[in-house]
């Protein structure tokens, strides 16, 4: 277990049932102070011990990037990349938007969709007119991304591009002089990273911490990265507005970048049980401990016996964002040989996350173009039809019960899509079932979707 998980899990042991109940009666700021009081020594010991242990091995870069297999990621050609826009049809290579300059939500969504909302469904997208198969309906850059896989070690810490090694096993990789733990594809990417997240993450050797953790912990560190991309002054200055944006769920007329406002508009899953409340606060305090070491705060109290004002502010914002990232994260895929999709980073795309619902019978296909998320019509989508994305579980591949359990456990909702309502079950292993009349159409749509996905991938990555 790495130092971060250890700090969180061992601190849980310091709470009995009585203190858990006391905790749940407090408000946000009081909870942080209460938990901090009990765990500060334990966390301090764990992190100090860890940093003492890596002093010796610092500046040793693991040499596991030399795997020649890693050189086989496919790249988008520049011409393909520049034509990717909402309204562009990947299958026919034509641009179909009537008014290509006037897309909604800053060119992220096609002008053929509109966002509607209802109490039961929240926000969702509906086709305003027929959307032909292969057409891009949404394309968004991530508000934040973080590695969730060892495979990403050969990738640019800024743009996420894979940087191939040449025959001498050296490469265009530009390494960080200070930590020697991350690399960039260009001096532009290096400057970008050093002026934002890496300024702080380098000081605390964050990649050394992460290398000792399970890679999936990177999803949680999306929240950490939201803070390191900016600085403490930014979050303190906008603190009350961010809280207001989160409470109302709407962006306001504030001097805050749109992507940050959208992050705080996203809806998280409810954290209600005392044990969940405790874990949320422990993670926030472990983040604070790391940020403190990164010199993120200007007002740390000398003896560190209590949290400073800015530490509490960042802690409260963490407890807002952690439940949000849990249910709003998308993976970024890199395309390897045979068009195999390998998930490398977790990312948040706030516009797409807040406007598309899951269906176990989706009509969209999802692909990654560099770090951008691209959603493509998997078949002709009729006027008035809802556009739907899928979180892993298709009805033709999993039984209804499996799907419902997976979605409840990981995304905290009860699926009421058409496939779940009608109890469509896995028929991949039993094609005879496709003969049942009701399944014929959806089965054909499933096959058509798989086909579209393959062609889209080959058009994007095998065109050269
Ligand atoms: Zn780069
Ligand atoms: Zn560094
Ligand atoms: Zn479903």
Short mmCIF file of C-alpha atoms and ligand atoms in Angstrom, two decimals:
data_model
loop_
_atom_site.label_atom_id
_atom_site.label_comp_id
_atom_site.label_asym_id
_atom_site.label_seq_id
_atom_site.Cartn_x
_atom_site.Cartn_y
_atom_site.Cartn_z
CA UNK A 1 0.00 0.00 0.00
CA UNK A 2 1.32 3.44 -0.89
CA UNK A 3 1.69 6.30 1.62
CA UNK A 4 -1.53 8.03 0.60
CA UNK A 5 -3.81 5.01 1.02
CA UNK A 6 -1.97 4.08 4.17
CA UNK A 7 -2.50 7.56 5.65
CA UNK A 8 -6.23 7.40 4.87
CA UNK A 9 -6.94 3.79 5.87
CA UNK A 10 -4.88 3.67 9.06
CA UNK A 11 -6.47 6.93 10.21
CA UNK A 12 -9.92 5.34 9.97
CA UNK A 13 -8.94 3.06 12.86
CA UNK A 14 -8.71 6.08 15.15
CA UNK A 15 -12.50 6.53 15.12
CA UNK A 16 -15.01 4.55 17.13
CA UNK A 17 -18.77 4.56 16.71
CA UNK A 18 -19.22 7.41 19.15
CA UNK A 19 -16.78 9.72 17.34
CA UNK A 20 -18.31 8.80 13.98
CA UNK A 21 -21.72 9.90 15.21
CA UNK A 22 -20.30 13.10 16.65
CA UNK A 23 -18.67 13.80 13.30
CA UNK A 24 -21.87 13.48 11.32
CA UNK A 25 -23.56 16.13 13.50
CA UNK A 26 -21.00 18.81 12.55
CA UNK A 27 -20.92 21.11 9.51
CA UNK A 28 -18.25 21.04 6.76
CA UNK A 29 -15.54 23.19 8.35
CA UNK A 30 -16.06 21.72 11.81
CA UNK A 31 -15.78 18.19 10.43
CA UNK A 32 -12.37 18.92 8.93
CA UNK A 33 -11.11 20.42 12.19
CA UNK A 34 -12.52 17.51 14.23
CA UNK A 35 -10.95 14.85 11.99
CA UNK A 36 -7.66 16.72 11.72
CA UNK A 37 -7.31 16.87 15.48
CA UNK A 38 -7.52 13.09 15.73
CA UNK A 39 -5.38 12.11 12.73
CA UNK A 40 -2.73 14.80 12.32
CA UNK A 41 0.06 12.89 14.11
CA UNK A 42 -0.65 9.62 12.35
CA UNK A 43 -0.70 11.23 8.91
CA UNK A 44 2.37 13.32 9.65
CA UNK A 45 4.31 10.19 10.67
CA UNK A 46 3.32 8.24 7.57
CA UNK A 47 4.18 10.99 5.10
CA UNK A 48 7.43 12.00 6.88
CA UNK A 49 8.56 8.39 6.94
CA UNK A 50 7.76 8.02 3.26
CA UNK A 51 9.65 11.15 2.24
CA UNK A 52 12.66 10.13 4.34
CA UNK A 53 12.68 6.78 2.55
CA UNK A 54 12.66 8.22 -0.97
CA UNK A 55 15.47 10.72 -0.33
CA UNK A 56 17.97 7.98 -1.08
CA UNK A 57 16.42 6.76 -4.30
CA UNK A 58 15.38 10.13 -5.64
CA UNK A 59 16.42 11.00 -9.17
CA UNK A 60 16.36 7.40 -10.22
CA UNK A 61 13.95 7.16 -13.11
CA UNK A 62 12.43 3.75 -13.52
CA UNK A 63 13.59 2.26 -16.76
CA UNK A 64 10.38 0.51 -17.61
CA UNK A 65 9.61 2.80 -20.53
CA UNK A 66 11.84 0.83 -22.83
CA UNK A 67 9.29 -1.76 -23.69
CA UNK A 68 9.20 -1.74 -27.48
CA UNK A 69 5.48 -2.59 -27.41
CA UNK A 70 4.89 0.89 -26.10
CA UNK A 71 6.11 2.35 -29.35
CA UNK A 72 3.11 1.02 -31.12
CA UNK A 73 0.55 3.61 -30.14
CA UNK A 74 -1.09 5.10 -33.15
CA UNK A 75 -1.23 8.82 -33.68
CA UNK A 76 -3.91 10.97 -35.25
CA UNK A 77 -2.69 12.70 -38.35
CA UNK A 78 -2.72 16.49 -38.17
CA UNK A 79 -5.25 16.76 -41.01
CA UNK A 80 -7.66 14.45 -39.22
CA UNK A 81 -7.18 16.33 -35.98
CA UNK A 82 -7.96 19.71 -37.53
CA UNK A 83 -11.17 18.49 -39.18
CA UNK A 84 -12.59 17.00 -35.97
CA UNK A 85 -15.45 19.31 -35.03
CA UNK A 86 -19.09 18.87 -34.09
CA UNK A 87 -21.02 18.32 -37.33
CA UNK A 88 -18.11 16.64 -39.10
CA UNK A 89 -18.97 13.15 -40.36
CA UNK A 90 -16.03 10.81 -39.81
CA UNK A 91 -17.47 8.14 -42.11
CA UNK A 92 -18.18 10.37 -45.11
CA UNK A 93 -15.52 13.02 -44.44
CA UNK A 94 -18.13 15.78 -44.86
CA UNK A 95 -19.07 18.71 -42.66
CA UNK A 96 -22.81 18.74 -42.05
CA UNK A 97 -23.47 21.66 -39.73
CA UNK A 98 -25.62 24.29 -41.36
CA UNK A 99 -24.07 27.07 -39.32
CA UNK A 100 -20.71 25.68 -38.42
CA UNK A 101 -19.63 28.79 -36.54
CA UNK A 102 -22.65 28.88 -34.25
CA UNK A 103 -22.37 25.82 -32.08
CA UNK A 104 -23.72 25.87 -28.56
CA UNK A 105 -21.61 25.69 -25.37
CA UNK A 106 -18.51 27.13 -27.04
CA UNK A 107 -18.37 24.76 -30.00
CA UNK A 108 -18.47 21.66 -27.82
CA UNK A 109 -21.88 20.42 -28.96
CA UNK A 110 -23.32 20.10 -32.45
CA UNK A 111 -26.02 22.62 -33.37
CA UNK A 112 -28.27 19.66 -34.18
CA UNK A 113 -28.76 18.87 -30.51
CA UNK A 114 -30.55 20.71 -27.76
CA UNK A 115 -30.22 20.28 -24.03
CA UNK A 116 -33.44 19.60 -22.17
CA UNK A 117 -34.05 18.80 -18.54
CA UNK A 118 -36.65 17.06 -16.45
CA UNK A 119 -36.86 16.29 -12.73
CA UNK A 120 -36.40 12.56 -13.29
CA UNK A 121 -33.70 12.61 -15.94
CA UNK A 122 -31.76 15.75 -15.09
CA UNK A 123 -30.15 17.34 -18.17
CA UNK A 124 -30.13 15.38 -21.41
CA UNK A 125 -29.53 15.95 -25.12
CA UNK A 126 -32.15 15.49 -27.82
CA UNK A 127 -31.66 15.51 -31.61
CA UNK A 128 -33.32 18.60 -33.15
CA UNK A 129 -33.19 16.92 -36.56
CA UNK A 130 -31.89 13.71 -38.07
CA UNK A 131 -28.23 13.13 -37.18
CA UNK A 132 -26.59 10.79 -39.69
CA UNK A 133 -24.44 7.88 -38.63
CA UNK A 134 -20.77 8.86 -38.19
CA UNK A 135 -21.44 12.51 -37.39
CA UNK A 136 -19.70 14.08 -34.37
CA UNK A 137 -22.27 15.36 -31.89
CA UNK A 138 -19.85 16.50 -29.17
CA UNK A 139 -16.14 17.12 -28.82
CA UNK A 140 -14.64 18.43 -25.62
CA UNK A 141 -11.20 19.03 -24.09
CA UNK A 142 -10.71 17.84 -20.51
CA UNK A 143 -11.00 20.34 -17.65
CA UNK A 144 -8.54 18.11 -15.80
CA UNK A 145 -6.81 14.78 -16.37
CA UNK A 146 -4.60 12.45 -14.34
CA UNK A 147 -2.80 9.20 -15.12
CA UNK A 148 -4.54 5.97 -14.13
CA UNK A 149 -2.15 3.51 -15.74
CA UNK A 150 1.52 2.56 -15.74
CA UNK A 151 1.29 2.73 -19.51
CA UNK A 152 1.11 6.50 -19.33
CA UNK A 153 4.70 6.77 -18.06
CA UNK A 154 6.01 7.31 -21.59
CA UNK A 155 3.47 10.03 -22.23
CA UNK A 156 3.73 13.78 -22.04
CA UNK A 157 2.79 14.98 -18.56
CA UNK A 158 1.16 18.00 -20.15
CA UNK A 159 -0.73 17.08 -23.34
CA UNK A 160 -0.83 13.31 -22.78
CA UNK A 161 0.71 12.50 -26.16
CA UNK A 162 2.80 9.34 -26.36
CA UNK A 163 6.47 10.14 -26.99
CA UNK A 164 8.09 7.28 -28.90
CA UNK A 165 11.64 6.14 -28.23
CA UNK A 166 13.99 6.01 -31.18
CA UNK A 167 16.34 3.14 -31.98
CA UNK A 168 18.98 4.18 -29.48
CA UNK A 169 16.24 4.05 -26.85
CA UNK A 170 16.68 7.72 -26.24
CA UNK A 171 14.02 10.08 -27.48
CA UNK A 172 12.54 13.51 -27.77
CA UNK A 173 11.37 13.09 -24.20
CA UNK A 174 12.25 16.18 -22.19
CA UNK A 175 12.67 15.19 -18.56
CA UNK A 176 12.12 17.36 -15.54
CA UNK A 177 15.55 18.38 -14.19
CA UNK A 178 14.35 18.54 -10.62
CA UNK A 179 12.44 15.32 -10.08
CA UNK A 180 13.42 13.31 -13.19
CA UNK A 181 10.05 11.63 -12.79
CA UNK A 182 7.99 13.10 -15.60
CA UNK A 183 8.63 13.91 -19.23
CA UNK A 184 7.22 16.25 -21.85
CA UNK A 185 6.98 16.13 -25.63
CA UNK A 186 8.02 19.74 -26.25
CA UNK A 187 9.37 22.78 -24.46
CA UNK A 188 5.92 24.34 -24.83
CA UNK A 189 4.38 21.46 -22.87
CA UNK A 190 7.17 21.68 -20.30
CA UNK A 191 6.53 25.39 -19.74
CA UNK A 192 2.79 24.79 -19.53
CA UNK A 193 3.22 22.08 -16.86
CA UNK A 194 5.82 23.94 -14.82
CA UNK A 195 3.68 27.06 -14.70
CA UNK A 196 0.69 25.04 -13.46
CA UNK A 197 0.42 21.60 -11.81
CA UNK A 198 4.04 20.48 -11.95
CA UNK A 199 5.22 23.51 -9.99
CA UNK A 200 3.62 21.89 -6.93
CA UNK A 201 3.64 18.21 -7.85
CA UNK A 202 7.41 18.26 -8.52
CA UNK A 203 8.19 19.50 -4.99
CA UNK A 204 6.38 16.58 -3.40
CA UNK A 205 7.59 13.98 -5.91
CA UNK A 206 3.98 13.12 -6.63
CA UNK A 207 4.87 10.54 -9.27
CA UNK A 208 6.89 8.66 -6.64
CA UNK A 209 3.84 8.64 -4.39
CA UNK A 210 1.60 7.40 -7.20
CA UNK A 211 4.00 4.70 -8.26
CA UNK A 212 3.47 3.04 -4.89
CA UNK A 213 -0.30 3.24 -5.17
CA UNK A 214 -2.75 1.30 -7.29
CA UNK A 215 -2.97 3.21 -10.61
CA UNK A 216 -6.75 3.59 -10.24
CA UNK A 217 -6.12 6.02 -7.36
CA UNK A 218 -5.34 8.53 -10.13
CA UNK A 219 -9.07 9.10 -10.49
CA UNK A 220 -9.21 10.57 -6.98
CA UNK A 221 -6.15 12.69 -7.76
CA UNK A 222 -8.15 14.52 -10.42
CA UNK A 223 -9.33 16.60 -7.46
CA UNK A 224 -5.75 17.21 -6.32
CA UNK A 225 -4.81 18.28 -9.86
CA UNK A 226 -7.73 20.75 -9.99
CA UNK A 227 -5.97 22.55 -7.13
CA UNK A 228 -2.41 22.27 -8.42
CA UNK A 229 -3.40 23.58 -11.87
CA UNK A 230 -4.25 26.88 -10.18
CA UNK A 231 -2.93 28.26 -6.92
CA UNK A 232 -4.31 28.78 -3.46
CA UNK A 233 -4.90 32.49 -4.00
CA UNK A 234 -7.27 31.71 -6.87
CA UNK A 235 -9.44 29.38 -4.79
CA UNK A 236 -9.46 31.68 -1.76
CA UNK A 237 -10.43 34.66 -3.88
CA UNK A 238 -13.36 32.79 -5.48
CA UNK A 239 -14.22 30.59 -2.50
CA UNK A 240 -17.71 31.87 -1.70
CA UNK A 241 -18.68 32.09 -5.39
CA UNK A 242 -17.59 28.50 -6.00
CA UNK A 243 -19.67 27.36 -3.04
CA UNK A 244 -22.62 29.31 -4.44
CA UNK A 245 -22.15 27.83 -7.94
CA UNK A 246 -22.07 24.35 -6.47
CA UNK A 247 -25.19 24.93 -4.33
CA UNK A 248 -27.23 26.37 -7.20
CA UNK A 249 -25.88 24.06 -9.90
CA UNK A 250 -25.67 27.03 -12.27
CA UNK A 251 -22.84 29.11 -13.63
CA UNK A 252 -23.00 32.75 -12.72
CA UNK A 253 -21.67 36.04 -13.97
CA UNK A 254 -18.38 35.56 -12.14
CA UNK A 255 -14.82 36.23 -13.15
CA UNK A 256 -14.05 32.49 -12.99
CA UNK A 257 -13.01 30.41 -16.03
CA UNK A 258 -15.92 28.44 -17.53
CA UNK A 259 -14.31 25.03 -17.05
CA UNK A 260 -13.86 25.64 -13.30
CA UNK A 261 -17.44 26.89 -12.98
CA UNK A 262 -18.68 23.82 -14.85
CA UNK A 263 -16.71 21.49 -12.57
CA UNK A 264 -18.44 22.98 -9.56
CA UNK A 265 -21.87 22.70 -11.27
CA UNK A 266 -21.54 18.94 -11.65
CA UNK A 267 -23.68 16.82 -9.36
CA UNK A 268 -21.90 14.36 -7.08
CA UNK A 269 -23.28 11.24 -5.47
CA UNK A 270 -24.69 11.85 -1.99
CA UNK A 271 -22.34 11.08 0.90
CA UNK A 272 -24.54 10.25 3.84
CA UNK A 273 -23.27 7.49 6.13
CA UNK A 274 -20.88 8.47 8.95
CA UNK A 275 -18.21 6.11 7.53
CA UNK A 276 -18.40 7.81 4.10
CA UNK A 277 -18.27 11.25 5.69
CA UNK A 278 -15.17 10.21 7.60
CA UNK A 279 -13.42 8.85 4.50
CA UNK A 280 -14.22 12.01 2.54
CA UNK A 281 -12.65 14.18 5.24
CA UNK A 282 -9.61 11.91 5.61
CA UNK A 283 -8.89 12.16 1.88
CA UNK A 284 -9.29 15.95 2.04
CA UNK A 285 -6.82 16.13 4.96
CA UNK A 286 -4.31 13.89 3.18
CA UNK A 287 -4.54 16.26 0.17
CA UNK A 288 -3.96 19.22 2.50
CA UNK A 289 -0.93 17.48 4.01
CA UNK A 290 0.60 16.99 0.52
CA UNK A 291 -0.25 20.53 -0.61
CA UNK A 292 1.28 21.93 2.56
CA UNK A 293 4.55 20.22 1.70
CA UNK A 294 4.30 21.67 -1.81
CA UNK A 295 4.26 25.19 -0.28
CA UNK A 296 0.76 25.67 -1.66
CA UNK A 297 -0.52 27.66 1.32
CA UNK A 298 0.85 30.97 2.51
CA UNK A 299 -0.68 30.90 5.95
CA UNK A 300 0.28 27.53 7.46
CA UNK A 301 0.36 27.77 11.25
CA UNK A 302 3.86 27.28 12.60
CA UNK A 303 3.18 24.34 14.89
CA UNK A 304 0.61 22.80 12.50
CA UNK A 305 -1.58 22.02 15.49
CA UNK A 306 -4.62 23.21 13.61
CA UNK A 307 -5.62 23.86 10.02
CA UNK A 308 -5.13 27.38 8.69
CA UNK A 309 -7.92 29.38 7.04
CA UNK A 310 -6.77 28.56 3.50
CA UNK A 311 -6.22 24.88 4.35
CA UNK A 312 -9.80 24.66 5.56
CA UNK A 313 -11.04 26.35 2.37
CA UNK A 314 -9.20 23.86 0.15
CA UNK A 315 -10.43 21.04 2.41
CA UNK A 316 -14.07 22.11 2.05
CA UNK A 317 -13.72 22.42 -1.75
CA UNK A 318 -12.17 18.92 -1.78
CA UNK A 319 -15.15 17.48 0.05
CA UNK A 320 -17.38 19.03 -2.64
CA UNK A 321 -15.34 17.76 -5.59
CA UNK A 322 -14.53 14.21 -4.45
CA UNK A 323 -18.15 12.95 -4.75
CA UNK A 324 -18.34 14.79 -8.11
CA UNK A 325 -15.36 13.10 -9.74
CA UNK A 326 -16.59 9.71 -8.57
CA UNK A 327 -19.53 9.81 -10.99
CA UNK A 328 -18.39 12.20 -13.72
CA UNK A 329 -15.08 10.77 -14.91
CA UNK A 330 -14.34 9.42 -18.39
CA UNK A 331 -11.25 7.43 -19.36
CA UNK A 332 -8.87 8.63 -22.08
CA UNK A 333 -7.88 5.83 -24.44
CA UNK A 334 -4.74 5.41 -26.47
CA UNK A 335 -5.05 3.34 -29.60
CA UNK A 336 -2.53 0.52 -29.93
CA UNK A 337 -2.10 -2.05 -32.67
CA UNK A 338 -5.23 -3.79 -33.97
CA UNK A 339 -7.05 -0.68 -32.77
CA UNK A 340 -6.91 -1.95 -29.20
CA UNK A 341 -8.11 0.73 -26.76
CA UNK A 342 -5.93 1.15 -23.67
CA UNK A 343 -7.12 3.46 -20.91
CA UNK A 344 -4.30 5.70 -19.79
CA UNK A 345 -5.75 8.77 -18.06
CA UNK A 346 -8.92 9.68 -16.21
CA UNK A 347 -10.45 12.99 -17.24
CA UNK A 348 -13.43 15.23 -16.61
CA UNK A 349 -15.34 16.68 -19.55
CA UNK A 350 -17.87 18.87 -17.73
CA UNK A 351 -20.20 19.74 -20.64
CA UNK A 352 -20.56 16.15 -21.80
CA UNK A 353 -20.73 14.79 -18.25
CA UNK A 354 -23.55 17.15 -17.34
CA UNK A 355 -25.67 16.74 -20.46
CA UNK A 356 -25.62 13.07 -21.49
CA UNK A 357 -27.25 10.16 -19.74
CA UNK A 358 -26.19 6.55 -19.69
CA UNK A 359 -28.17 3.90 -21.54
CA UNK A 360 -27.37 0.19 -21.73
CA UNK A 361 -28.56 0.55 -25.35
CA UNK A 362 -26.63 3.70 -26.37
CA UNK A 363 -26.86 5.42 -29.74
CA UNK A 364 -23.45 7.10 -29.49
CA UNK A 365 -19.90 5.81 -29.80
CA UNK A 366 -17.15 7.31 -27.69
CA UNK A 367 -13.56 7.71 -28.90
CA UNK A 368 -10.49 9.61 -27.67
CA UNK A 369 -8.66 11.89 -30.10
CA UNK A 370 -5.52 12.80 -28.14
CA UNK A 371 -7.01 13.95 -24.86
CA UNK A 372 -10.28 15.10 -26.38
CA UNK A 373 -13.48 13.14 -25.94
CA UNK A 374 -15.39 12.65 -29.21
CA UNK A 375 -18.98 11.38 -29.33
CA UNK A 376 -20.21 10.08 -32.66
CA UNK A 377 -23.67 8.95 -33.83
CA UNK A 378 -23.50 5.14 -33.91
CA UNK A 379 -26.46 4.99 -36.30
CA UNK A 380 -28.89 7.46 -37.83
CA UNK A 381 -30.45 9.24 -34.86
CA UNK A 382 -34.01 10.45 -35.51
CA UNK A 383 -35.37 13.87 -34.67
CA UNK A 384 -36.61 13.91 -31.06
CA UNK A 385 -34.51 10.91 -29.99
CA UNK A 386 -32.45 11.25 -26.80
CA UNK A 387 -28.67 10.93 -27.28
CA UNK A 388 -27.13 8.40 -24.94
CA UNK A 389 -23.64 7.37 -23.90
CA UNK A 390 -22.70 4.14 -22.13
CA UNK A 391 -20.69 3.52 -18.96
CA UNK A 392 -19.13 0.14 -19.81
CA UNK A 393 -22.16 -2.19 -19.68
CA UNK A 394 -24.09 -2.94 -22.86
CA UNK A 395 -27.27 -5.04 -22.58
CA UNK A 396 -26.07 -7.45 -25.27
CA UNK A 397 -22.96 -8.25 -23.19
CA UNK A 398 -24.24 -8.25 -19.60
CA UNK A 399 -27.40 -9.44 -17.90
CA UNK A 400 -29.80 -6.88 -16.48
CA UNK A 401 -28.96 -7.71 -12.86
CA UNK A 402 -25.20 -7.45 -13.51
CA UNK A 403 -25.64 -4.10 -15.22
CA UNK A 404 -27.85 -2.67 -12.50
CA UNK A 405 -25.46 -3.74 -9.75
CA UNK A 406 -22.42 -2.37 -11.59
CA UNK A 407 -24.08 1.00 -12.27
CA UNK A 408 -25.37 1.30 -8.72
CA UNK A 409 -22.00 0.45 -7.19
CA UNK A 410 -19.85 2.61 -9.46
CA UNK A 411 -22.15 5.42 -10.55
CA UNK A 412 -24.74 5.43 -7.77
CA UNK A 413 -27.92 5.36 -9.86
CA UNK A 414 -30.72 2.95 -10.74
CA UNK A 415 -30.71 2.42 -14.48
CA UNK A 416 -34.13 2.88 -16.12
CA UNK A 417 -33.01 2.74 -19.74
CA UNK A 418 -35.18 0.93 -22.31
CA UNK A 419 -33.02 -2.22 -22.05
CA UNK A 420 -33.33 -2.36 -18.25
CA UNK A 421 -37.06 -1.63 -18.30
CA UNK A 422 -37.66 -4.44 -20.80
CA UNK A 423 -35.09 -6.73 -19.15
CA UNK A 424 -32.97 -7.33 -22.25
CA UNK A 425 -30.22 -9.75 -21.32
CA UNK A 426 -26.85 -10.83 -22.63
CA UNK A 427 -27.39 -12.62 -25.91
CA UNK A 428 -23.86 -12.65 -27.25
CA UNK A 429 -23.47 -16.20 -26.00
CA UNK A 430 -26.90 -17.20 -27.16
CA UNK A 431 -27.64 -15.73 -30.60
CA UNK A 432 -30.81 -17.81 -30.88
CA UNK A 433 -32.46 -15.31 -28.60
CA UNK A 434 -32.01 -12.66 -31.29
CA UNK A 435 -34.83 -14.35 -33.13
CA UNK A 436 -37.28 -13.11 -30.57
CA UNK A 437 -39.06 -10.35 -32.43
CA UNK A 438 -38.59 -7.68 -29.83
CA UNK A 439 -34.79 -8.16 -29.87
CA UNK A 440 -34.21 -8.12 -33.60
CA UNK A 441 -34.09 -4.36 -33.99
CA UNK A 442 -31.95 -3.65 -30.90
CA UNK A 443 -29.62 -6.53 -31.75
CA UNK A 444 -29.09 -5.12 -35.23
CA UNK A 445 -28.48 -1.69 -33.71
CA UNK A 446 -25.91 -3.25 -31.38
CA UNK A 447 -24.10 -4.83 -34.33
CA UNK A 448 -24.31 -1.57 -36.28
CA UNK A 449 -22.83 0.33 -33.34
CA UNK A 450 -19.87 -2.05 -33.06
CA UNK A 451 -19.32 -1.70 -36.77
CA UNK A 452 -19.43 2.12 -36.64
CA UNK A 453 -16.96 2.10 -33.76
CA UNK A 454 -14.48 -0.01 -35.72
CA UNK A 455 -14.74 2.13 -38.84
CA UNK A 456 -14.44 5.37 -36.89
CA UNK A 457 -11.29 4.10 -35.16
CA UNK A 458 -9.73 2.91 -38.39
CA UNK A 459 -10.56 6.21 -40.14
CA UNK A 460 -8.96 8.18 -37.30
CA UNK A 461 -5.91 6.04 -36.69
CA UNK A 462 -5.17 4.10 -39.86
CA UNK A 463 -5.65 6.70 -42.49
CA UNK A 464 -1.96 7.41 -43.04
ZN1 LIG B 1 3.03 17.42 -24.80
ZN1 LIG B 2 9.72 17.70 -11.65
ZN1 LIG B 3 -29.88 0.15 -18.35
#
